[in-house]
Coordinates of C-alpha atoms in Angstrom, one line a residue:
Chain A
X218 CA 52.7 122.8 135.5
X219 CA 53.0 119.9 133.4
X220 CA 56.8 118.9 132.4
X221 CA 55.5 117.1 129.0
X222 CA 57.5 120.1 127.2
X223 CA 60.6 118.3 128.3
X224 CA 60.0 115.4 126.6
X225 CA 58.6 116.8 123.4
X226 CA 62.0 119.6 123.7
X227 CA 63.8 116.4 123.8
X228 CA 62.5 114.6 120.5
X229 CA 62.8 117.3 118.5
X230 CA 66.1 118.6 119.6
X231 CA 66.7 115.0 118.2
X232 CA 65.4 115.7 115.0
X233 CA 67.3 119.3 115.2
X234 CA 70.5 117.5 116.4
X235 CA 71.1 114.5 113.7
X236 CA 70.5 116.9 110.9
X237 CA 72.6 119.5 112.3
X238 CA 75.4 117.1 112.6
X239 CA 75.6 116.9 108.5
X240 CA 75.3 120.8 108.6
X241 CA 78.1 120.5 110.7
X242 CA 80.7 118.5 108.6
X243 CA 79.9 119.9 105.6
X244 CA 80.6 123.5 107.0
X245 CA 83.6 122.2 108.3
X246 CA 84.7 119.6 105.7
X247 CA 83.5 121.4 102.4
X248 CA 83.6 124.7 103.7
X249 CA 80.2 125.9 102.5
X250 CA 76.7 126.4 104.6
X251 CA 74.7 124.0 102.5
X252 CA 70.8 125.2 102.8
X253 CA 69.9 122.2 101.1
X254 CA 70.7 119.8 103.7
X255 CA 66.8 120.4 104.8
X256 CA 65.9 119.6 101.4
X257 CA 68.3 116.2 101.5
X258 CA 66.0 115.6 104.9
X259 CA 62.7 115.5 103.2
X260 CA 64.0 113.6 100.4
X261 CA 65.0 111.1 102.8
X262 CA 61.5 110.9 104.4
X263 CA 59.8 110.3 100.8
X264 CA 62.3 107.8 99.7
X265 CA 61.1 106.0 102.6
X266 CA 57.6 106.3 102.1
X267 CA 58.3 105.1 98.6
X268 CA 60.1 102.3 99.7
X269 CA 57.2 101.6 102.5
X270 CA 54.7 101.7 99.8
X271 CA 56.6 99.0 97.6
X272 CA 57.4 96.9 101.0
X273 CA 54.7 97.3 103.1
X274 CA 53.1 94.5 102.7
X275 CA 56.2 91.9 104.0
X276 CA 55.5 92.4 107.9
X277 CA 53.1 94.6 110.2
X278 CA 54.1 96.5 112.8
X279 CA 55.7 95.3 115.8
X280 CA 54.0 96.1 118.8
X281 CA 53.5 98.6 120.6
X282 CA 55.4 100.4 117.9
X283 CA 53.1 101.7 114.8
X284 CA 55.7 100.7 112.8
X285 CA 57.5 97.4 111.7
X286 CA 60.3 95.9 109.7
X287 CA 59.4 97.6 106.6
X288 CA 59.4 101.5 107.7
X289 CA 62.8 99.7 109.1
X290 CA 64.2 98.4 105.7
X291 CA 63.0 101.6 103.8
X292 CA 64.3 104.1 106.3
X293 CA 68.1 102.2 105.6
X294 CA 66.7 102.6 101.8
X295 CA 65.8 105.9 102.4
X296 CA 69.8 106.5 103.7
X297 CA 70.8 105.2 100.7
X298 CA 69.0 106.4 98.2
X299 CA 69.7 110.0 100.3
X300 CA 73.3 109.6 100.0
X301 CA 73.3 108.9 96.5
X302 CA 71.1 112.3 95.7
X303 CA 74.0 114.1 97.7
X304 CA 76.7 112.8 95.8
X305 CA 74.9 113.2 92.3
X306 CA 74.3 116.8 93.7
X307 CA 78.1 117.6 94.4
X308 CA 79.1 115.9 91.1
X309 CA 76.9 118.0 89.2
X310 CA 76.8 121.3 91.1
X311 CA 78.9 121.8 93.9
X312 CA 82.5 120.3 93.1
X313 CA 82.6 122.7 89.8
X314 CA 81.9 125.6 92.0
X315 CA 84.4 124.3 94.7
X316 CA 86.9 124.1 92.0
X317 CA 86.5 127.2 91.3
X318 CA 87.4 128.3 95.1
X319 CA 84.3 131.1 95.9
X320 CA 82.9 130.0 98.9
X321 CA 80.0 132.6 98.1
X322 CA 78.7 131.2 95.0
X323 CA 78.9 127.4 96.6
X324 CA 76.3 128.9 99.4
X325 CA 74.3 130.3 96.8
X326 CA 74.0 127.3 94.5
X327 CA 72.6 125.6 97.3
X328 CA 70.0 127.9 98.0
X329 CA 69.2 126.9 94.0
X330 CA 69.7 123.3 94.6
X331 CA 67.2 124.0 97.9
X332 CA 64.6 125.2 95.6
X333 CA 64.8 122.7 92.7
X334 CA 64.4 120.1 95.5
X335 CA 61.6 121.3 97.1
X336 CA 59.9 122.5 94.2
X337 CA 60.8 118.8 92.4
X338 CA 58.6 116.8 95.7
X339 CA 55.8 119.1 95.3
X340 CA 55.7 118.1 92.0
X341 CA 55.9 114.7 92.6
X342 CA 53.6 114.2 95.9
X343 CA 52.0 117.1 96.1
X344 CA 52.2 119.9 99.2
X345 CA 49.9 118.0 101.5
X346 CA 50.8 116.0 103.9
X347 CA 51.8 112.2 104.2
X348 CA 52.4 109.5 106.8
X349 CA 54.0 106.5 107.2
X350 CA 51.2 104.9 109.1
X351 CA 47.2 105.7 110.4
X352 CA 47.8 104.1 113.4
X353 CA 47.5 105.6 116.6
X354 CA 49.6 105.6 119.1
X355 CA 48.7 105.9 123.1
X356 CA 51.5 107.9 124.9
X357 CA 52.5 106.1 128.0
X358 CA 53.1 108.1 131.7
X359 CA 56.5 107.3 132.8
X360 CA 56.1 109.5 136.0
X361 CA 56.5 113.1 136.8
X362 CA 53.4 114.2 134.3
X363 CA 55.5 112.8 130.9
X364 CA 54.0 110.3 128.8
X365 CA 55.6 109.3 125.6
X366 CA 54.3 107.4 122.7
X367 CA 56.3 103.8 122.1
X368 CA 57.4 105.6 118.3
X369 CA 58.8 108.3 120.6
X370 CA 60.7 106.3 122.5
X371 CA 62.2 103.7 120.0
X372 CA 63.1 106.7 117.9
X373 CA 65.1 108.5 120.6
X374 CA 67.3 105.2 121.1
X375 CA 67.7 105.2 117.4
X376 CA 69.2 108.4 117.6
X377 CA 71.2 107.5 120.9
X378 CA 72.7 104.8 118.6
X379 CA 73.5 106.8 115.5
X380 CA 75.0 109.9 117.8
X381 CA 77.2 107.1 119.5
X382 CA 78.1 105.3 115.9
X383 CA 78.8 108.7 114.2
X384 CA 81.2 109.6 117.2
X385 CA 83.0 106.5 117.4
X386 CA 83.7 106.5 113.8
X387 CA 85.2 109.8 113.8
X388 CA 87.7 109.2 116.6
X389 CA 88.4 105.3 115.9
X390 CA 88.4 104.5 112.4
X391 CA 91.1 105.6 109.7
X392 CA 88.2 107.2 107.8
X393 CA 86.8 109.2 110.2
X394 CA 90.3 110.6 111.3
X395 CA 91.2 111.7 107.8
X396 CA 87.8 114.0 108.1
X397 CA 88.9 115.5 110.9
X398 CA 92.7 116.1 109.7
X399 CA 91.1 116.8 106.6
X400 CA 88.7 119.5 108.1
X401 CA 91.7 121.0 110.7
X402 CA 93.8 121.2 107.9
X403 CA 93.4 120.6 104.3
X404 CA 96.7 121.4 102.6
X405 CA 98.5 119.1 105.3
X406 CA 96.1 116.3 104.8
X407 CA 97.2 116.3 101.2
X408 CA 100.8 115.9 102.2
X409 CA 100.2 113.1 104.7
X410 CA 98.6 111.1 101.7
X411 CA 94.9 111.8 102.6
X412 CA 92.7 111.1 99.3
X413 CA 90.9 114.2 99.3
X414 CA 88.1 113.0 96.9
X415 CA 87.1 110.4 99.4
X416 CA 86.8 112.8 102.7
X417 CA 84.3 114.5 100.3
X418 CA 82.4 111.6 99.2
X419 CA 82.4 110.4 102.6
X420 CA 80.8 113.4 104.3
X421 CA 78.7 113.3 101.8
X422 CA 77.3 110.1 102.3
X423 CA 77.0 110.6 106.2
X424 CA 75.5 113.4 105.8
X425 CA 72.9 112.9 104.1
X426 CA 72.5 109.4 105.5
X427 CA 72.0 110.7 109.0
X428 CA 69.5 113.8 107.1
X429 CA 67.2 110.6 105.9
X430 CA 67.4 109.3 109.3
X431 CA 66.0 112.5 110.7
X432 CA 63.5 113.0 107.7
X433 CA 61.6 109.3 108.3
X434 CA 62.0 110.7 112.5
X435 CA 60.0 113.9 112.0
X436 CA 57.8 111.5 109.2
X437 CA 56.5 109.1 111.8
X438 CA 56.6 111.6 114.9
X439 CA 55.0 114.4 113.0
X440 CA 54.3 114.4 109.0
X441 CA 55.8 113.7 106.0
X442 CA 55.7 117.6 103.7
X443 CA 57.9 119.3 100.6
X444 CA 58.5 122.2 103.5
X445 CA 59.4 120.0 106.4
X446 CA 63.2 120.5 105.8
X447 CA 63.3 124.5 105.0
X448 CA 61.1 124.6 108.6
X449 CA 63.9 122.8 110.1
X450 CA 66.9 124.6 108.8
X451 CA 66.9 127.2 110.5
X452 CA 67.5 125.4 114.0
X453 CA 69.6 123.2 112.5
X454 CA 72.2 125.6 111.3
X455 CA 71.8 127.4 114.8
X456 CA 72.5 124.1 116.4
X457 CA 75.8 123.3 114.2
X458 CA 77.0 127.1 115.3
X459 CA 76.2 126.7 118.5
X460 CA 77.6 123.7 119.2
X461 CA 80.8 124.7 117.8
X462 CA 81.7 124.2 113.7
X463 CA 83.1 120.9 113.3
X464 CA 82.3 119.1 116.3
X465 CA 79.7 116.5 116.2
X466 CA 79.3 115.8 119.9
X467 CA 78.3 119.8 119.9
X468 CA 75.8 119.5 116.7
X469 CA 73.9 117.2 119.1
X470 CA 73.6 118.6 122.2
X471 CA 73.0 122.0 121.3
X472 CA 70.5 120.8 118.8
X473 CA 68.7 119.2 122.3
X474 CA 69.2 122.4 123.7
X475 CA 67.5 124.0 120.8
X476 CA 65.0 121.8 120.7
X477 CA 64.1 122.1 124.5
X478 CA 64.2 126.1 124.4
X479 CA 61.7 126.0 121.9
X480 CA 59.2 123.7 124.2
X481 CA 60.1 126.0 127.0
X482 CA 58.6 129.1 124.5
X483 CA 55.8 127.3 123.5
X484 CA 55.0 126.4 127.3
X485 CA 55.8 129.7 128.9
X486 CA 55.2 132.5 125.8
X487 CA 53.2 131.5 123.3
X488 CA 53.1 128.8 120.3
X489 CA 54.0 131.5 117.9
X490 CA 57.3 132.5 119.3
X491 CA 58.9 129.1 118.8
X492 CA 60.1 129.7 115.3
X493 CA 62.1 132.6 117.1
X494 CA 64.0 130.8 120.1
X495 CA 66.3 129.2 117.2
X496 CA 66.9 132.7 115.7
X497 CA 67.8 134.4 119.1
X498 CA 70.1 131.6 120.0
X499 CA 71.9 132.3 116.8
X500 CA 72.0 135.6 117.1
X501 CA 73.1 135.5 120.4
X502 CA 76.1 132.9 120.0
X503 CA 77.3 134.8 117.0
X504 CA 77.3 138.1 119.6
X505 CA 78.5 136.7 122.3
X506 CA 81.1 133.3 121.4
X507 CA 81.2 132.5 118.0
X508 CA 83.1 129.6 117.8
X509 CA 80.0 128.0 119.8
X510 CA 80.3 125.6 122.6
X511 CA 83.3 123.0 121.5
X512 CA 84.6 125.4 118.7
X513 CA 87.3 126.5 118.0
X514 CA 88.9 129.9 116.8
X515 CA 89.5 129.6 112.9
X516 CA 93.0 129.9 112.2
Chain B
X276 CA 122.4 108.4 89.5
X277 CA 120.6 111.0 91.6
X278 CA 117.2 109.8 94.0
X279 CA 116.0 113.3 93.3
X280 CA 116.5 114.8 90.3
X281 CA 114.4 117.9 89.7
X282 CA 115.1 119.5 86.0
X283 CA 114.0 123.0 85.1
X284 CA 110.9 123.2 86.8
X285 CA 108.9 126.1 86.8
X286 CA 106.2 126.3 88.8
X287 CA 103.4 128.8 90.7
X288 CA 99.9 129.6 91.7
X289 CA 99.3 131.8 88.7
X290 CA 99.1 130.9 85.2
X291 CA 102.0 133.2 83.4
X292 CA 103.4 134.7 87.2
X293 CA 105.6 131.6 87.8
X294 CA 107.9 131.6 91.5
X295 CA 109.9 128.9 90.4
X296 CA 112.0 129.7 87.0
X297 CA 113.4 126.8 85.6
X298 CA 115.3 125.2 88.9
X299 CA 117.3 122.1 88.7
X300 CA 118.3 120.6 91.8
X301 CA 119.6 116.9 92.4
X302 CA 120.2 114.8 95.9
X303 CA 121.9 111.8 96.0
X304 CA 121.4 108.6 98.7
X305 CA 121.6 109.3 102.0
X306 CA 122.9 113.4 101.4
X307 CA 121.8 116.8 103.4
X308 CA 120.7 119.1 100.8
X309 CA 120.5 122.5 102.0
X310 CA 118.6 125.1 99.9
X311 CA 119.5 129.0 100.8
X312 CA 119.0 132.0 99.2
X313 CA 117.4 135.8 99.9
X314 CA 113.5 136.3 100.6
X315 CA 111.3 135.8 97.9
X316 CA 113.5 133.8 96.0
X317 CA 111.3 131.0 95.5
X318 CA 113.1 128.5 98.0
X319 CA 109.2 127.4 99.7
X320 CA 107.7 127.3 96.7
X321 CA 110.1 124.8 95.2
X322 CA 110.2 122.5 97.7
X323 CA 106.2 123.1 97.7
X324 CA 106.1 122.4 93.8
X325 CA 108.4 119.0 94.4
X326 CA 106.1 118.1 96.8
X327 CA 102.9 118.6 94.5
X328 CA 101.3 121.6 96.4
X329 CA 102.5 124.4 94.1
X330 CA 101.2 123.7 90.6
X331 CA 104.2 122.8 88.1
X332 CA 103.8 124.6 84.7
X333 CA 106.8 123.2 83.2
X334 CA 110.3 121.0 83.7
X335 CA 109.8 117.6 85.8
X336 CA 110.5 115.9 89.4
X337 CA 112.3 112.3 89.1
X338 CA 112.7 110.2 92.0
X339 CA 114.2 107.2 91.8
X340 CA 114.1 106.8 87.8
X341 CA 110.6 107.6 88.1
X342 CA 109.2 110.5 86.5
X343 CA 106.6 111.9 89.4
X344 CA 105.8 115.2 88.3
X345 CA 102.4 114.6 87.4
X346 CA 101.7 112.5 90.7
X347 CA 99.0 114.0 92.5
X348 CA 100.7 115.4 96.0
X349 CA 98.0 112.3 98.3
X350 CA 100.1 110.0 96.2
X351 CA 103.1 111.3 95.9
X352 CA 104.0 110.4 99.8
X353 CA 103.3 107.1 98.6
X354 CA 106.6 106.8 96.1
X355 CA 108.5 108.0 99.1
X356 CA 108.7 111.4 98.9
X357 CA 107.6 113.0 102.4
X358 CA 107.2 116.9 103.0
X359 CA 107.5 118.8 106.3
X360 CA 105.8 122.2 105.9
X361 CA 107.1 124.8 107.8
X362 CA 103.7 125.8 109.8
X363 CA 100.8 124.6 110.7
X364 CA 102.3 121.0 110.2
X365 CA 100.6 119.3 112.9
X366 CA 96.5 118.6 113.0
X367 CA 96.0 121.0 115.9
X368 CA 93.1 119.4 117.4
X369 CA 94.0 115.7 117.1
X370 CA 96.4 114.1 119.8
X371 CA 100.0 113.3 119.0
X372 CA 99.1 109.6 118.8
X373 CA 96.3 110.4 116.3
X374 CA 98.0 112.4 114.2
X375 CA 100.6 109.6 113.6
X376 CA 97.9 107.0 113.6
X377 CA 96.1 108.8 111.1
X378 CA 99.6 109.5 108.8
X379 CA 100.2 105.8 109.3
X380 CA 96.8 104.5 108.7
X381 CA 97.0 105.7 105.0
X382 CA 99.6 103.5 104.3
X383 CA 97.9 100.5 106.2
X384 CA 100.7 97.8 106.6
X385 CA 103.6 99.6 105.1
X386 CA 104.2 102.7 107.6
X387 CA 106.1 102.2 110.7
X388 CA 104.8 101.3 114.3
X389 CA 103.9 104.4 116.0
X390 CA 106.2 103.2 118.2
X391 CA 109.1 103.3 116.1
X392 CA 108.6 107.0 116.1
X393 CA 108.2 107.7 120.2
X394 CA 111.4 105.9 120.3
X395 CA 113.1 108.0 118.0
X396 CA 111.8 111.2 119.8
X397 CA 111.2 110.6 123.1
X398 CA 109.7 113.7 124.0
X399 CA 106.8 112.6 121.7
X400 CA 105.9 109.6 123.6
X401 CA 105.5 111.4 126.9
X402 CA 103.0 114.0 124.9
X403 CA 100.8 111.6 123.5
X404 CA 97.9 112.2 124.3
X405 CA 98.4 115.9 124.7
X406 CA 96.2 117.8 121.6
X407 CA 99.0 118.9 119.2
X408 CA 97.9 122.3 118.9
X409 CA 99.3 122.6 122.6
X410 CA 102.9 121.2 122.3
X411 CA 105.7 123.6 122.1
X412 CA 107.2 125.3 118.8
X413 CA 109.9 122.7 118.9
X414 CA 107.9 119.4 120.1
X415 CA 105.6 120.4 117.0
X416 CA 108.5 120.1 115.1
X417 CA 110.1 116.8 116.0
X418 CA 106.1 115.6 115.3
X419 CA 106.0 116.8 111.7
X420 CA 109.0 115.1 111.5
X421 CA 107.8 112.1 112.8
X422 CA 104.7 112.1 110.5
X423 CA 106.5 112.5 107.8
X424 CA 108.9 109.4 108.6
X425 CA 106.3 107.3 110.0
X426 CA 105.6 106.3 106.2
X427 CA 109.6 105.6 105.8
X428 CA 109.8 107.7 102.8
X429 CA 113.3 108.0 100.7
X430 CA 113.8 111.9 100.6
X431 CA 112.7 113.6 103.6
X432 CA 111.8 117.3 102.7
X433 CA 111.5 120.4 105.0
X434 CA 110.7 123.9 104.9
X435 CA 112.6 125.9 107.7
X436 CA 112.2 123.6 110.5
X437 CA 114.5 126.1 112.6
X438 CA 111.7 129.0 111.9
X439 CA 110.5 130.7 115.4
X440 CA 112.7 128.2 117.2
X441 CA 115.1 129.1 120.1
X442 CA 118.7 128.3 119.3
X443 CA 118.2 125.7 121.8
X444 CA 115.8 123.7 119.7
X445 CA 117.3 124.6 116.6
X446 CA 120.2 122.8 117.5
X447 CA 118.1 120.0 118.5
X448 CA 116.3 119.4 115.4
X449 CA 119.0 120.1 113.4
X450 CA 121.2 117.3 115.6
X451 CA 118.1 114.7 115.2
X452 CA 118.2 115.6 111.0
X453 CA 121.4 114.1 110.9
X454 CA 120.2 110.9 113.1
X455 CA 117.8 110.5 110.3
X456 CA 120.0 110.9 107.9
X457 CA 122.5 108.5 109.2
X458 CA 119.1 106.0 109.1
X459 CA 119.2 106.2 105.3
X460 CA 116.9 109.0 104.4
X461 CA 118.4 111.8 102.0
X462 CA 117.0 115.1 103.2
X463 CA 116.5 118.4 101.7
X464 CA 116.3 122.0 103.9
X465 CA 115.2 125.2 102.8
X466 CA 116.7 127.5 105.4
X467 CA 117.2 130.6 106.2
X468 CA 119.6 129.8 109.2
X469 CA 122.5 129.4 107.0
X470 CA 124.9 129.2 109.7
X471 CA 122.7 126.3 111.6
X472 CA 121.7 124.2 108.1
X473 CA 125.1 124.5 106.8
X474 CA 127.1 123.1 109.5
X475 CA 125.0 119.8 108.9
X476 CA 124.4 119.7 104.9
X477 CA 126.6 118.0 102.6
X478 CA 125.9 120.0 99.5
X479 CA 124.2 123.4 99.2
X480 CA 122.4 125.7 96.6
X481 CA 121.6 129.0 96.7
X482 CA 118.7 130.3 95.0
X483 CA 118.0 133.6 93.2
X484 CA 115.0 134.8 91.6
X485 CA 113.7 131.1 91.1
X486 CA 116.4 129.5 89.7
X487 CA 119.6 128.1 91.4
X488 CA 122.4 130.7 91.2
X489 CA 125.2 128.9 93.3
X490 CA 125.7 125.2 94.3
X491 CA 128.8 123.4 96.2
X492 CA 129.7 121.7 99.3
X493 CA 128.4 123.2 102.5
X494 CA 131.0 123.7 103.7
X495 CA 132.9 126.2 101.4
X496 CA 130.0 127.9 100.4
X497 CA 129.9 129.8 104.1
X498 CA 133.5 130.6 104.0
X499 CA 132.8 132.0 100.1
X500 CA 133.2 135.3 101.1
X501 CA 131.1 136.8 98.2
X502 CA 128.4 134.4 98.1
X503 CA 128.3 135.3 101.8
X504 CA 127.8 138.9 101.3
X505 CA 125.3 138.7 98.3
X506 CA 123.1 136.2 99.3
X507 CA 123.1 134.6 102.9
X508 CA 122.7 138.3 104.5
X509 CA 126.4 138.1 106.3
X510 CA 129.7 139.6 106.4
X511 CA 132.7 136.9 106.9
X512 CA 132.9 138.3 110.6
X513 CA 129.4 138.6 111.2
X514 CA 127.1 137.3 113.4
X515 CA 123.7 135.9 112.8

């Protein structure tokens, strides 16, 4: 039995785990499921292959990577650019709704905005697919029957970093503690002088920040498609509930969990059950513990 | 002149179903307030609509010659005004450090050392890095507290601090109120342990149907046998 189903379990639990993590904070900060936060992810991958397309020709790669300091300066474009689509999103759509206090029609409008989105890259860049770069990369063993690619492995200590930033912000900076008073309690945040206005813009921005990350990740790892954030969503909304509403730390390692049940079907079922594993997990942790592995019971 | 001065205000969550009719309340420097009255007579949502979490539809909220009735209620800690609700008033899930920290760190350089506040409840500091959500109904009290004062605020507001307390804590909180007050903050106390918040107030109102029906020193006003018997829910023998 060969153990490479580990290592690709691993990457995209990755992938699953950084864009669950803005699932995660807007559920808990906002208060709504957002089903576009797929859509925000493949936004984020195109902005980059814009930006690679207008910058491309500054560096080549750095070896043994098939990537180089552009695909670097237009993923960080790519964050930005993502972040700024979120907030023009909530400005337009999403805060009139919130004001008007119906969770339900918030969800819904995001199913609209999911569309639109999708629907708008198709017809900009067509459905087929894209990539960041031809190259081709030759996996490396590194012992017990893995090999991994050098993109595989630079992008996996990307995500180490950005985990570890995103967790540090939230439990050492002013900022991130407002979120979380914010998110445990919003009327009491208001009395304690938390500027409500800016917890929103601010999970905004990380959110879809660390959604563009993710979108350029499953771009150079897999392909670059319209669909490639709807085909995600699904595990990325089981990973946010089953690591527990709220908690970041959770978002990622259930999305790795995620990620490596659906290797484990693919090795020991069958290919075409992998789309499954996410759905059983969800259904399962809503059964069974709702409030997910760090959650905690809404008051 | 008054710090507080709160003229006719009428406030509520629905448009044309107001909770608060018309109420006008005033504290001076350094006084013990003490708001009583029967259920449902609006006492919460006053001090709620002072403190900018019940909208105001009409009449206005000056503190210290400054008309803030309009502030929104993020702000309106920052002209001094500091409100204690009276549950869930702690962030459940943060420690007690980091929910002072993060009180604190809104005001960057003008709130008080955390410090300042374990020294002033002790029981705090030992508890620190206990979650919040796990501290007893009267330690979670004291930490309100604390988070309110951390940004030294001029009118210290609270609603029912003494709610599910045993008469053990109430007495505590109640004798640490007047440690604050002796500190310079003026306070004002919806309760409905009239006994408990009368023995400490300076000046009392009682409040009916959303407007104040009675005011007068604390102290007469639980000897008053008929203000007593209509609205504090005791006979002049009775016990509480």
């Amino acid at each position: 039995m060969s153990l490479q189903f580990l290592l690709d379990g691993l990457i995209s639990g990755a992938m699953i785990g950084l864009g669950a993590i803005g699932v995660t904070l807007t559920y808990s900060i906002l208060r709504f499921s957002n089903f576009a936060h797929g859509d925000l992810m493949a936004w984020g991958a195109y902005a980059a292959l814009v930006a690679v397309g207008v910058v491309g020709g500054l560096a080549g790669p750095i070896a043994p990577l098939s990537f180089g300091l552009p695909l670097i300066l237009a993923t960080l474009f790519a964050m930005g650019f993502t972040a700024g689509l979120a907030l023009l999103l909530d400005w337009l759509l999403f805060a009139r709704l919130r004001a008007r206090g119906q969770a339900i029609i918030v969800v819904m409008a995001s199913f609209g905005a999911s569309m639109a989105l999708r629907n708008l890259l198709e017809f900009l860049f067509s459905s087929s697919p894209a990539y960041y770069s031809r190259a081709l990369q030759i996996a490396q063993p590194v012992g017990f029957g893995i090999r991994i690619t050098p993109d595989q492995g630079a992008l996996l200590v990307m995500t180490v970093a950005l985990v570890t930033g995103m967790h540090l912000f939230l439990t050492r900076s002013q900022r991130g503690r407002e979120m979380r008073a914010y998110s445990q309690n919003p009327a009491l945040a208001r009395v304690t002088g938390i500027d409500v206005s800016r917890v929103v813009r601010t999970t905004w921005i990380i959110g879809a920040a660390l959604a563009a990350a993710a979108g350029v990740m499953v771009g150079t790892l897999v392909q670059i498609r319209p669909l490639m954030g709807l085909d995600l969503l699904l595990p990325m909304f089981a990973a946010a509930i089953l690591g527990g509403i709220g908690s970041v730390p959770g978002a990622v390692l259930a999305g790795l969990i995620i990620g490596l049940s659906e290797a484990a079907a693919v090795m020991f079922i069958g290919a075409e059950w992998r789309a499954g594993v996410a759905f059983v997990i969800l259904m399962a942790v809503l059964l069974v513990r709702p409030t997910g592995l760090f959650g905690v019971t809404e008051r | 002149m008054s710090l507080l001065t709160v003229s006719q205000l009428e406030a509520g969550y629905e448009p044309g179903l107001s909770i608060v009719k018309g109420a006008s309340i005033h504290a001076d420097k350094g006084e013990i307030v003490v708001i009583l009255g029967p259920n449902g007579a609006g006492k919460s949502s006053l001090i709620k609509a002072i403190a900018g979490i019940v909208p105001v539809t009409g009449g206005s909220v000056v503190l210290d010659g400054e008309d803030i009735t309009a502030v929104p209620a993020h702000l309106k800690i920052r002209k001094g005004l500091a409100f204690v609700p009276q549950t869930e008033n702690v962030f459940p899930l943060m420690s007690v450090e980091e929910n002072l920290a993060v009180a604190a760190g809104v005001f960057r350089g003008a709130a008080a050392p955390i410090e300042e506040m374990f020294a002033l409840f002790p029981d705090l500091a030992r508890q620190r890095r206990l979650a919040a959500g796990s501290l007893s109904g009267g330690q979670r009290q004291m930490l309100a507290c604390a988070r309110a004062l951390i940004v030294r605020p001029g009118v210290l507001m609270l609603d029912e601090p003494s709610a599910g307390l045993s008469p053990k804590f109430v007495e505590q909180v109640f004798a640490r109120l007047v440690e604050i007050r002796a500190s310079g903050v003026t306070i004002v106390l919806v309760e409905q342990n009239a006994r408990a918040a009368l023995a400490i107030g300076d000046r009392a109102y009682v409040l009916v149907e959303g407007r104040e029906a009675h005011e007068g020193p604390a102290k007469t006003l639980w000897d008053d046998p008929l203000i007593a018997e209509l609205y504090l829910g005791h006979r002049k023998e009775g016990v509480q």
